[in-house]
Amino acid sequence: MDYSKLRGYFFLNNKYIKASKANIHILNHSLHFSGSVFEGIRVYNGIPFLLGKHLKRLLCSCDLMKLHINLSIDEISRIIFTLIKKNKIRDGYIRPIIFRDSKSMSPDISGCESQIFIAIWNWKLLFKDKPKISLTVGKLKKMDQRFFPVKAKTSGSYQGSIIEKYNATLKGFDDALMLDSNNNIAETTACNIFWYKNKKVFTPKTHSILNGITRQIVMKILKKNKIECIVGNFKRSHIMNADEVFITGTASEVVGISKIDEKKYTKNDIVIFLKDEFDKLKNLS
C-alpha cells in the first residue's frame, strides 16, 4: 500500500487539509534526528478504541522527548472524531504524530517548535487475518531504559526493528523475535509477546519494551479469568519450551505464533480464548 496516495482529510498545523496537501519540509528536524512521537489507534464501528489511554501515552511520550503542544487530550479527541466523520471511517487506523519543525539542524532543539499531524485511513489487521505467524530470533538487541526512553513511543524506537523485520522476511519468516541486552526475551519488531506453559502465561518485564496498551488489556483479561500471568526476565529456552506463543498489539490484536525458527507450536487454546475475549471488548466500544 502506498500511503502517499491516501485520499480524504488529515489534520496538520491546526487545519483539516486534503491528504495530498499534507507535506513537511525535507529539512525537518525530526526527520533527521528521530525526534517524533506517535500512536496507533484502531477504529471499530466508527469509534476509536481506548482513545483516552492512547492519547495519555502520547502526551507522556511528548514529555519524555521534550516535545510541547498546546492541545489537551479532549481537544485531540475532538479532532480525531471530526476526522472519522469527514473520512467516513468505520473500521480503520489513526496515526497521530508530534514532531519538531525545521528551526535546527543539530541536536540543539531550543529554537524548535512542535507540530501535530493526524492521519486516518481504512485498515483492518497488520497480518491480514493470518491465523498464525512465524518468527525468527533477531541479532540486534532491544535497548533498555538505561540508554533510551523506552516508555516513549518514538520514531527512533524502531530502527533495530526495521532491520530485523527485513532480515526475517528474507529468511521466509513473518517477523523477528528480539532479545534485550542481557539476551532475555524482549518483544517482536512491533508487538509484545506472551507464552503459555503449565496453565500459566509468561511475558517479559518492561525495561526494554513498550508496555503496549493491548498488552495491558490482555493481562487484565487473564487476571479477570484467574489465569496466572508471570512477568519476568526469561531466556530463549523458556519460550522454546512453551505450549503456545502469541503476540499482542494495536495493529495486530492477538495473533498466535506457529513457530520460532525450527520450534513449532501447534496448540491454540489460550489464543482462541483471548481472541474471543478481546473481540467482546471491541464490540462494546
CSV table of C-alpha atoms in Angstrom, one decimal:
chain,number,residue,atom,x,y,z
A,1,MET,CA,0.0,0.0,0.0
A,2,ASP,CA,1.4,3.4,-1.0
A,3,TYR,CA,0.3,5.7,1.9
A,4,SER,CA,1.3,8.8,-0.1
A,5,LYS,CA,-1.7,8.2,-2.2
A,6,LEU,CA,-4.3,8.1,0.6
A,7,ARG,CA,-7.3,10.3,-0.1
A,8,GLY,CA,-9.5,12.2,2.3
A,9,TYR,CA,-8.7,14.6,5.1
A,10,PHE,CA,-5.8,14.9,7.6
A,11,PHE,CA,-5.1,17.3,10.3
A,12,LEU,CA,-1.9,19.5,10.2
A,13,ASN,CA,-0.9,22.8,11.7
A,14,ASN,CA,-4.4,23.3,13.2
A,15,LYS,CA,-6.2,22.8,9.9
A,16,TYR,CA,-8.1,20.0,8.3
A,17,ILE,CA,-6.5,19.6,4.9
A,18,LYS,CA,-6.7,17.2,1.9
A,19,ALA,CA,-4.3,14.3,2.3
A,20,SER,CA,-2.5,15.2,-0.9
A,21,LYS,CA,-1.5,18.6,0.6
A,22,ALA,CA,0.0,17.1,3.8
A,23,ASN,CA,3.7,17.9,3.5
A,24,ILE,CA,6.6,18.9,5.7
A,25,HIS,CA,10.0,20.4,4.7
A,26,ILE,CA,12.8,18.0,3.8
A,27,LEU,CA,15.0,19.7,6.5
A,28,ASN,CA,12.5,18.8,9.2
A,29,HIS,CA,14.4,18.3,12.5
A,30,SER,CA,12.5,15.1,13.5
A,31,LEU,CA,13.1,13.6,10.1
A,32,HIS,CA,16.9,13.9,10.6
A,33,PHE,CA,17.1,13.2,14.3
A,34,SER,CA,14.3,10.8,15.0
A,35,GLY,CA,12.6,13.2,17.4
A,36,SER,CA,9.0,12.4,16.9
A,37,VAL,CA,6.4,10.5,19.0
A,38,PHE,CA,3.3,8.8,17.7
A,39,GLU,CA,0.4,6.5,18.4
A,40,GLY,CA,-1.5,3.9,16.5
A,41,ILE,CA,-5.2,3.8,17.4
A,42,ARG,CA,-7.8,1.4,16.0
A,43,VAL,CA,-11.3,2.4,14.9
A,44,TYR,CA,-14.1,-0.2,15.4
A,45,ASN,CA,-17.6,0.5,14.1
A,46,GLY,CA,-16.7,4.2,13.8
A,47,ILE,CA,-15.4,4.5,17.4
A,48,PRO,CA,-11.7,4.9,18.4
A,49,PHE,CA,-10.8,2.0,20.7
A,50,LEU,CA,-9.2,3.0,24.0
A,51,LEU,CA,-8.7,6.5,22.8
A,52,GLY,CA,-8.0,8.1,26.2
A,53,LYS,CA,-5.3,5.5,27.0
A,54,HIS,CA,-3.5,6.1,23.7
A,55,LEU,CA,-3.6,9.9,24.0
A,56,LYS,CA,-2.4,9.8,27.6
A,57,ARG,CA,0.6,7.8,26.4
A,58,LEU,CA,1.1,10.2,23.5
A,59,LEU,CA,1.4,13.2,25.9
A,60,CYS,CA,3.7,11.2,28.2
A,61,SER,CA,5.9,10.4,25.2
A,62,CYS,CA,6.0,14.1,24.4
A,63,ASP,CA,7.2,14.9,28.0
A,64,LEU,CA,10.0,12.3,27.7
A,65,MET,CA,11.1,13.6,24.3
A,66,LYS,CA,10.8,17.3,25.2
A,67,LEU,CA,8.0,18.0,22.7
A,68,HIS,CA,5.4,20.5,23.6
A,69,ILE,CA,1.9,21.0,22.1
A,70,ASN,CA,-0.9,23.3,23.2
A,71,LEU,CA,-3.6,20.7,22.9
A,72,SER,CA,-5.3,18.8,25.6
A,73,ILE,CA,-6.5,15.1,25.4
A,74,ASP,CA,-10.1,16.4,25.0
A,75,GLU,CA,-9.1,18.7,22.1
A,76,ILE,CA,-7.1,16.0,20.3
A,77,SER,CA,-10.1,13.6,20.8
A,78,ARG,CA,-12.5,16.1,19.2
A,79,ILE,CA,-10.1,16.4,16.2
A,80,ILE,CA,-10.0,12.6,15.8
A,81,PHE,CA,-13.8,12.3,15.9
A,82,THR,CA,-14.0,15.0,13.3
A,83,LEU,CA,-11.6,13.1,11.1
A,84,ILE,CA,-13.5,9.9,11.5
A,85,LYS,CA,-16.7,11.7,10.3
A,86,LYS,CA,-15.0,13.6,7.5
A,87,ASN,CA,-13.4,10.5,6.1
A,88,LYS,CA,-16.4,8.2,6.8
A,89,ILE,CA,-14.2,5.6,8.6
A,90,ARG,CA,-15.9,2.6,10.1
A,91,ASP,CA,-13.0,0.2,10.7
A,92,GLY,CA,-9.7,2.0,10.4
A,93,TYR,CA,-6.5,3.2,11.9
A,94,ILE,CA,-5.5,6.6,13.3
A,95,ARG,CA,-1.9,7.8,13.3
A,96,PRO,CA,-1.2,11.0,15.4
A,97,ILE,CA,2.4,12.1,15.3
A,98,ILE,CA,4.1,15.0,17.1
A,99,PHE,CA,7.3,16.3,15.7
A,100,ARG,CA,9.7,19.3,15.6
A,101,ASP,CA,9.8,21.9,12.8
A,102,SER,CA,12.9,22.9,10.8
A,103,LYS,CA,14.5,25.5,13.0
A,104,SER,CA,17.5,23.4,13.8
A,105,MET,CA,19.9,21.0,12.1
A,106,SER,CA,21.8,19.9,15.2
A,107,PRO,CA,20.8,18.2,18.4
A,108,ASP,CA,20.0,21.7,19.8
A,109,ILE,CA,16.2,21.9,20.0
A,110,SER,CA,16.0,25.2,22.0
A,111,GLY,CA,14.6,27.1,19.0
A,112,CYS,CA,12.3,24.4,17.6
A,113,GLU,CA,8.5,24.3,17.9
A,114,SER,CA,6.4,21.2,18.0
A,115,GLN,CA,3.7,20.3,15.4
A,116,ILE,CA,0.9,17.8,15.4
A,117,PHE,CA,-0.3,15.8,12.4
A,118,ILE,CA,-3.1,13.2,12.5
A,119,ALA,CA,-3.8,10.8,9.6
A,120,ILE,CA,-6.6,8.3,9.3
A,121,TRP,CA,-7.4,5.5,6.9
A,122,ASN,CA,-9.4,2.3,6.4
A,123,TRP,CA,-7.4,-0.6,7.7
A,124,LYS,CA,-8.0,-3.9,9.4
A,125,LEU,CA,-5.2,-6.2,10.6
A,126,LEU,CA,-1.4,-6.0,10.4
A,127,PHE,CA,-1.1,-9.6,9.4
A,128,LYS,CA,-4.1,-9.7,7.1
A,129,ASP,CA,-6.1,-12.2,9.1
A,130,LYS,CA,-3.3,-14.8,9.2
A,131,PRO,CA,-4.3,-17.4,11.9
A,132,LYS,CA,-0.7,-17.7,13.0
A,133,ILE,CA,2.7,-16.2,12.0
A,134,SER,CA,6.3,-17.4,12.2
A,135,LEU,CA,9.2,-15.8,14.0
A,136,THR,CA,13.0,-16.0,13.8
A,137,VAL,CA,15.3,-14.7,16.5
A,138,GLY,CA,17.0,-11.5,15.5
A,139,LYS,CA,20.6,-10.5,16.1
A,140,LEU,CA,20.1,-6.8,17.1
A,141,LYS,CA,19.2,-6.2,20.8
A,142,LYS,CA,16.5,-4.0,22.2
A,143,MET,CA,17.9,-1.1,24.2
A,144,ASP,CA,16.7,-0.7,27.8
A,145,GLN,CA,15.8,2.3,29.9
A,146,ARG,CA,19.5,2.9,30.8
A,147,PHE,CA,20.1,4.0,27.2
A,148,PHE,CA,16.8,5.1,25.7
A,149,PRO,CA,13.4,6.5,26.8
A,150,VAL,CA,11.7,3.1,26.4
A,151,LYS,CA,8.4,4.4,27.8
A,152,ALA,CA,8.0,6.8,24.9
A,153,LYS,CA,6.6,5.6,21.6
A,154,THR,CA,9.1,7.3,19.3
A,155,SER,CA,10.3,7.0,15.7
A,156,GLY,CA,13.8,6.2,17.0
A,157,SER,CA,12.5,3.1,18.9
A,158,TYR,CA,12.0,1.1,15.7
A,159,GLN,CA,15.4,1.4,14.0
A,160,GLY,CA,16.5,-2.1,15.0
A,161,SER,CA,13.0,-3.4,14.4
A,162,ILE,CA,13.1,-2.3,10.8
A,163,ILE,CA,16.4,-4.1,10.1
A,164,GLU,CA,15.3,-7.3,11.9
A,165,LYS,CA,11.9,-7.3,10.1
A,166,TYR,CA,13.7,-7.0,6.8
A,167,ASN,CA,16.1,-9.8,7.7
A,168,ALA,CA,13.2,-12.1,8.9
A,169,THR,CA,11.3,-11.7,5.7
A,170,LEU,CA,14.4,-12.5,3.6
A,171,LYS,CA,14.6,-15.8,5.6
A,172,GLY,CA,11.0,-16.6,4.9
A,173,PHE,CA,9.6,-15.7,8.3
A,174,ASP,CA,6.8,-13.2,9.1
A,175,ASP,CA,8.6,-11.3,11.8
A,176,ALA,CA,11.5,-11.4,14.3
A,177,LEU,CA,11.7,-12.1,18.0
A,178,MET,CA,14.1,-9.6,19.6
A,179,LEU,CA,16.2,-10.1,22.8
A,180,ASP,CA,17.4,-7.5,25.2
A,181,SER,CA,21.0,-6.6,26.1
A,182,ASN,CA,21.1,-9.5,28.5
A,183,ASN,CA,19.8,-12.0,26.0
A,184,ASN,CA,16.4,-12.2,27.6
A,185,ILE,CA,13.2,-12.3,25.6
A,186,ALA,CA,12.0,-8.7,24.8
A,187,GLU,CA,9.3,-8.4,22.1
A,188,THR,CA,8.9,-8.7,18.3
A,189,THR,CA,9.6,-5.8,16.0
A,190,ALA,CA,6.3,-4.1,16.7
A,191,CYS,CA,4.4,-6.3,19.2
A,192,ASN,CA,4.5,-7.6,22.7
A,193,ILE,CA,4.9,-11.3,23.3
A,194,PHE,CA,3.4,-13.9,25.7
A,195,TRP,CA,3.7,-17.6,26.0
A,196,TYR,CA,1.7,-20.3,27.8
A,197,LYS,CA,3.0,-23.3,29.8
A,198,ASN,CA,1.6,-25.4,32.6
A,199,LYS,CA,-1.6,-23.3,32.7
A,200,LYS,CA,0.4,-20.1,33.3
A,201,VAL,CA,1.1,-17.2,31.0
A,202,PHE,CA,4.6,-15.6,30.8
A,203,THR,CA,5.7,-12.2,29.5
A,204,PRO,CA,8.8,-10.1,29.7
A,205,LYS,CA,9.4,-7.1,32.0
A,206,THR,CA,9.0,-3.7,30.5
A,207,HIS,CA,12.6,-2.3,31.0
A,208,SER,CA,13.4,-2.8,27.3
A,209,ILE,CA,9.9,-3.0,25.7
A,210,LEU,CA,7.0,-0.7,25.1
A,211,ASN,CA,4.2,-1.5,27.6
A,212,GLY,CA,1.6,-1.9,24.9
A,213,ILE,CA,-2.0,-1.0,25.6
A,214,THR,CA,-3.2,-4.3,24.1
A,215,ARG,CA,-0.7,-6.0,26.3
A,216,GLN,CA,-2.2,-4.3,29.3
A,217,ILE,CA,-5.7,-5.3,28.2
A,218,VAL,CA,-4.7,-8.9,27.7
A,219,MET,CA,-3.2,-9.0,31.2
A,220,LYS,CA,-6.5,-7.7,32.7
A,221,ILE,CA,-8.4,-10.4,30.8
A,222,LEU,CA,-6.1,-13.0,32.3
A,223,LYS,CA,-6.4,-11.6,35.8
A,224,LYS,CA,-10.2,-11.4,35.5
A,225,ASN,CA,-10.3,-15.1,34.4
A,226,LYS,CA,-7.9,-16.1,37.2
A,227,ILE,CA,-5.2,-17.2,34.8
A,228,GLU,CA,-1.8,-16.5,36.4
A,229,CYS,CA,0.5,-14.2,34.3
A,230,ILE,CA,4.1,-14.1,35.4
A,231,VAL,CA,6.2,-11.1,34.4
A,232,GLY,CA,10.0,-11.6,34.5
A,233,ASN,CA,13.3,-12.0,32.7
A,234,PHE,CA,13.3,-15.1,30.6
A,235,LYS,CA,15.9,-16.7,28.4
A,236,ARG,CA,15.2,-18.0,24.9
A,237,SER,CA,15.0,-21.6,26.2
A,238,HIS,CA,11.9,-20.7,28.3
A,239,ILE,CA,9.8,-19.6,25.3
A,240,MET,CA,11.1,-22.5,23.2
A,241,ASN,CA,9.6,-25.0,25.8
A,242,ALA,CA,6.2,-23.3,25.8
A,243,ASP,CA,2.9,-24.9,24.6
A,244,GLU,CA,1.6,-21.7,22.9
A,245,VAL,CA,3.1,-18.4,22.0
A,246,PHE,CA,1.2,-15.3,20.9
A,247,ILE,CA,1.8,-11.6,20.3
A,248,THR,CA,-0.3,-8.5,21.0
A,249,GLY,CA,-0.6,-5.0,19.6
A,250,THR,CA,-3.0,-2.4,18.4
A,251,ALA,CA,-2.4,-3.2,14.7
A,252,SER,CA,-2.3,-7.0,15.2
A,253,GLU,CA,-4.7,-7.5,18.1
A,254,VAL,CA,-3.9,-11.1,19.3
A,255,VAL,CA,-2.0,-13.4,17.0
A,256,GLY,CA,-0.7,-16.9,17.6
A,257,ILE,CA,2.8,-18.0,16.7
A,258,SER,CA,3.2,-21.1,14.6
A,259,LYS,CA,7.0,-21.4,15.1
A,260,ILE,CA,10.1,-19.7,16.3
A,261,ASP,CA,12.9,-20.7,14.0
A,262,GLU,CA,12.6,-24.6,13.9
A,263,LYS,CA,10.5,-24.9,17.0
A,264,LYS,CA,6.8,-25.4,16.2
A,265,TYR,CA,3.7,-24.6,18.3
A,266,THR,CA,0.5,-26.4,17.4
A,267,LYS,CA,-1.8,-25.7,20.3
A,268,ASN,CA,-4.3,-22.8,20.1
A,269,ASP,CA,-6.4,-22.9,23.3
A,270,ILE,CA,-5.2,-19.8,25.1
A,271,VAL,CA,-5.0,-17.8,21.8
A,272,ILE,CA,-8.6,-18.7,20.8
A,273,PHE,CA,-9.8,-17.7,24.3
A,274,LEU,CA,-8.0,-14.4,24.3
A,275,LYS,CA,-9.2,-13.5,20.8
A,276,ASP,CA,-12.8,-14.1,21.8
A,277,GLU,CA,-12.4,-12.0,25.0
A,278,PHE,CA,-10.7,-9.2,23.0
A,279,ASP,CA,-13.5,-9.3,20.4
A,280,LYS,CA,-16.1,-8.8,23.2
A,281,LEU,CA,-14.3,-5.6,24.3
A,282,LYS,CA,-14.1,-4.3,20.7
A,283,ASN,CA,-17.8,-4.8,20.3
A,284,LEU,CA,-18.5,-2.8,23.5
A,285,SER,CA,-16.5,0.2,22.3
